[in-house]
GROMACS .gro file of C-alpha atoms in nm:
model
  128
    1CYS     CA    1  -1.388   0.601  -5.262
    2ALA     CA    2  -1.293   0.384  -5.597
    3PRO     CA    3  -1.556   0.181  -5.741
    4SER     CA    4  -1.373   0.092  -6.097
    5VAL     CA    5  -1.115  -0.126  -5.840
    6LEU     CA    6  -1.411  -0.380  -5.782
    7GLY     CA    7  -1.656  -0.284  -6.061
    8ASP     CA    8  -1.697  -0.472  -6.374
    9THR     CA    9  -1.472  -0.229  -6.549
   10ASN     CA   10  -1.182  -0.445  -6.346
   11SER     CA   11  -1.228  -0.718  -6.602
   12PHE     CA   12  -1.066  -0.981  -6.383
   13MET     CA   13  -1.380  -0.928  -6.125
   14ARG     CA   14  -1.626  -0.899  -6.421
   15GLY     CA   15  -1.515  -1.278  -6.570
   16PHE     CA   16  -1.448  -1.418  -6.187
   17VAL     CA   17  -1.784  -1.301  -6.046
   18GLY     CA   18  -1.997  -1.558  -6.243
   19HIS     CA   19  -2.007  -1.911  -6.295
   20GLU     CA   20  -1.604  -1.895  -6.202
   21LEU     CA   21  -1.722  -1.770  -5.860
   22ILE     CA   22  -1.925  -2.077  -5.813
   23ALA     CA   23  -1.711  -2.340  -5.965
   24VAL     CA   24  -1.427  -2.192  -5.718
   25LEU     CA   25  -1.670  -2.233  -5.429
   26SER     CA   26  -1.776  -2.549  -5.518
   27VAL     CA   27  -1.439  -2.707  -5.531
   28VAL     CA   28  -1.363  -2.550  -5.185
   29VAL     CA   29  -1.742  -2.650  -5.029
   30SER     CA   30  -1.626  -3.035  -5.153
   31ILE     CA   31  -1.296  -3.048  -5.026
   32THR     CA   32  -1.419  -2.895  -4.614
   33LEU     CA   33  -1.707  -3.103  -4.641
   34ALA     CA   34  -1.482  -3.404  -4.701
   35SER     CA   35  -1.241  -3.321  -4.465
   36ALA     CA   36  -1.499  -3.239  -4.207
   37SER     CA   37  -1.670  -3.583  -4.263
   38GLN     CA   38  -1.345  -3.769  -4.220
   39MET     CA   39  -1.324  -3.545  -3.864
   40HIS     CA   40  -1.679  -3.670  -3.767
   41LEU     CA   41  -1.581  -4.058  -3.833
   42THR     CA   42  -1.273  -3.986  -3.609
   43PHE     CA   43  -1.439  -3.843  -3.363
   44ASN     CA   44  -1.708  -4.128  -3.359
   45ARG     CA   45  -1.408  -4.347  -3.285
   46MET     CA   46  -1.280  -4.166  -3.038
   47GLU     CA   47  -1.544  -4.159  -2.804
   48ARG     CA   48  -1.578  -4.537  -2.872
   49ASP     CA   49  -1.246  -4.578  -2.782
   50ALA     CA   50  -1.313  -4.407  -2.494
   51GLY     CA   51  -1.634  -4.563  -2.388
   52ARG     CA   52  -1.802  -4.225  -2.312
   53THR     CA   53  -1.907  -3.913  -2.552
   54PHE     CA   54  -1.682  -3.596  -2.460
   55LEU     CA   55  -1.645  -3.416  -2.833
   56HIS     CA   56  -1.995  -3.235  -2.826
   57ARG     CA   57  -1.866  -2.909  -2.886
   58SER     CA   58  -1.631  -3.049  -3.112
   59ARG     CA   59  -1.925  -3.158  -3.324
   60GLN     CA   60  -2.142  -2.887  -3.331
   61GLY     CA   61  -1.823  -2.672  -3.425
   62VAL     CA   62  -1.780  -2.865  -3.748
   63LYS     CA   63  -2.166  -2.903  -3.793
   64ALA     CA   64  -2.241  -2.538  -3.805
   65ALA     CA   65  -1.902  -2.494  -4.033
   66CYS     CA   66  -2.037  -2.713  -4.267
   67TYR     CA   67  -2.377  -2.585  -4.291
   68ALA     CA   68  -2.209  -2.205  -4.295
   69LEU     CA   69  -2.033  -2.374  -4.611
   70ILE     CA   70  -2.375  -2.476  -4.799
   71TRP     CA   71  -2.501  -2.151  -4.711
   72LEU     CA   72  -2.261  -1.947  -4.821
   73LEU     CA   73  -2.246  -2.169  -5.167
   74ILE     CA   74  -2.627  -2.113  -5.173
   75ALA     CA   75  -2.573  -1.696  -5.111
   76ALA     CA   76  -2.324  -1.709  -5.384
   77ILE     CA   77  -2.548  -1.869  -5.651
   78VAL     CA   78  -2.831  -1.618  -5.536
   79LEU     CA   79  -2.564  -1.337  -5.592
   80VAL     CA   80  -2.443  -1.490  -5.962
   81VAL     CA   81  -2.795  -1.490  -6.059
   82VAL     CA   82  -2.922  -1.123  -5.930
   83LYS     CA   83  -2.610  -0.958  -6.022
   84PRO     CA   84  -2.694  -0.916  -6.400
   85VAL     CA   85  -2.990  -0.784  -6.323
   86ALA     CA   86  -2.962  -0.552  -6.010
   87ALA     CA   87  -2.589  -0.464  -6.063
   88THR     CA   88  -2.622  -0.190  -6.355
   89GLU     CA   89  -2.415   0.063  -6.216
   90LEU     CA   90  -2.026   0.108  -6.093
   91TRP     CA   91  -2.112   0.122  -5.722
   92SER     CA   92  -2.364  -0.151  -5.775
   93GLN     CA   93  -2.145  -0.370  -5.953
   94SER     CA   94  -1.871  -0.284  -5.716
   95LEU     CA   95  -2.116  -0.383  -5.406
   96PHE     CA   96  -2.219  -0.723  -5.586
   97ASN     CA   97  -1.828  -0.806  -5.674
   98GLY     CA   98  -1.747  -0.705  -5.291
   99ALA     CA   99  -1.961  -0.942  -5.147
  100ALA     CA  100  -1.852  -1.214  -5.380
  101LEU     CA  101  -1.499  -1.138  -5.220
  102VAL     CA  102  -1.651  -1.172  -4.884
  103LEU     CA  103  -1.819  -1.465  -4.940
  104ILE     CA  104  -1.508  -1.662  -5.066
  105LEU     CA  105  -1.280  -1.515  -4.757
  106TRP     CA  106  -1.576  -1.674  -4.516
  107ASN     CA  107  -1.532  -2.017  -4.726
  108ILE     CA  108  -1.160  -1.996  -4.702
  109LEU     CA  109  -1.182  -1.920  -4.316
  110ILE     CA  110  -1.372  -2.230  -4.263
  111LEU     CA  111  -1.126  -2.440  -4.486
  112ILE     CA  112  -0.867  -2.338  -4.257
  113SER     CA  113  -1.009  -2.420  -3.941
  114ILE     CA  114  -1.171  -2.742  -4.046
  115THR     CA  115  -0.786  -2.834  -4.170
  116GLN     CA  116  -0.638  -2.695  -3.837
  117GLY     CA  117  -0.916  -2.899  -3.673
  118VAL     CA  118  -0.751  -3.179  -3.849
  119PHE     CA  119  -0.423  -3.150  -3.776
  120ARG     CA  120  -0.500  -3.124  -3.418
  121ILE     CA  121  -0.612  -3.466  -3.398
  122GLY     CA  122  -0.314  -3.698  -3.292
  123PRO     CA  123  -0.239  -4.021  -3.432
  124GLU     CA  124  -0.422  -4.233  -3.116
  125ALA     CA  125  -0.589  -3.957  -2.936
  126PRO     CA  126  -0.722  -4.082  -2.630
  127GLY     CA  127  -1.023  -3.942  -2.442
  128PRO     CA  128  -0.953  -3.634  -2.158
   0.00000   0.00000   0.00000
């Protein structure tokens, strides 16, 4: 109802949905992928100590989250490249800027999910 809120008339949105968006998402992806790598190594140790594999679903979840982060970063790069060409009116600027905010939200939700998974792993978590 108010495209000017998300449009390029909002100086923050005009400046943020560009190289700043890529920078923020790159940091989030780097941090999250490092945490996910550590989780994967911990899962390996836990399964080795238990003498069997039992973390298949957890591994699949971490793997899916990592690939989602990569795809979201690619989507953000495409958005930043296409926006100057395609967003010529206020409503289209709002659409692109809103999409950028959705990409950030998804990245943060995945970061939260991975962080919660990291904190669920106990100091000496035995297999079930």
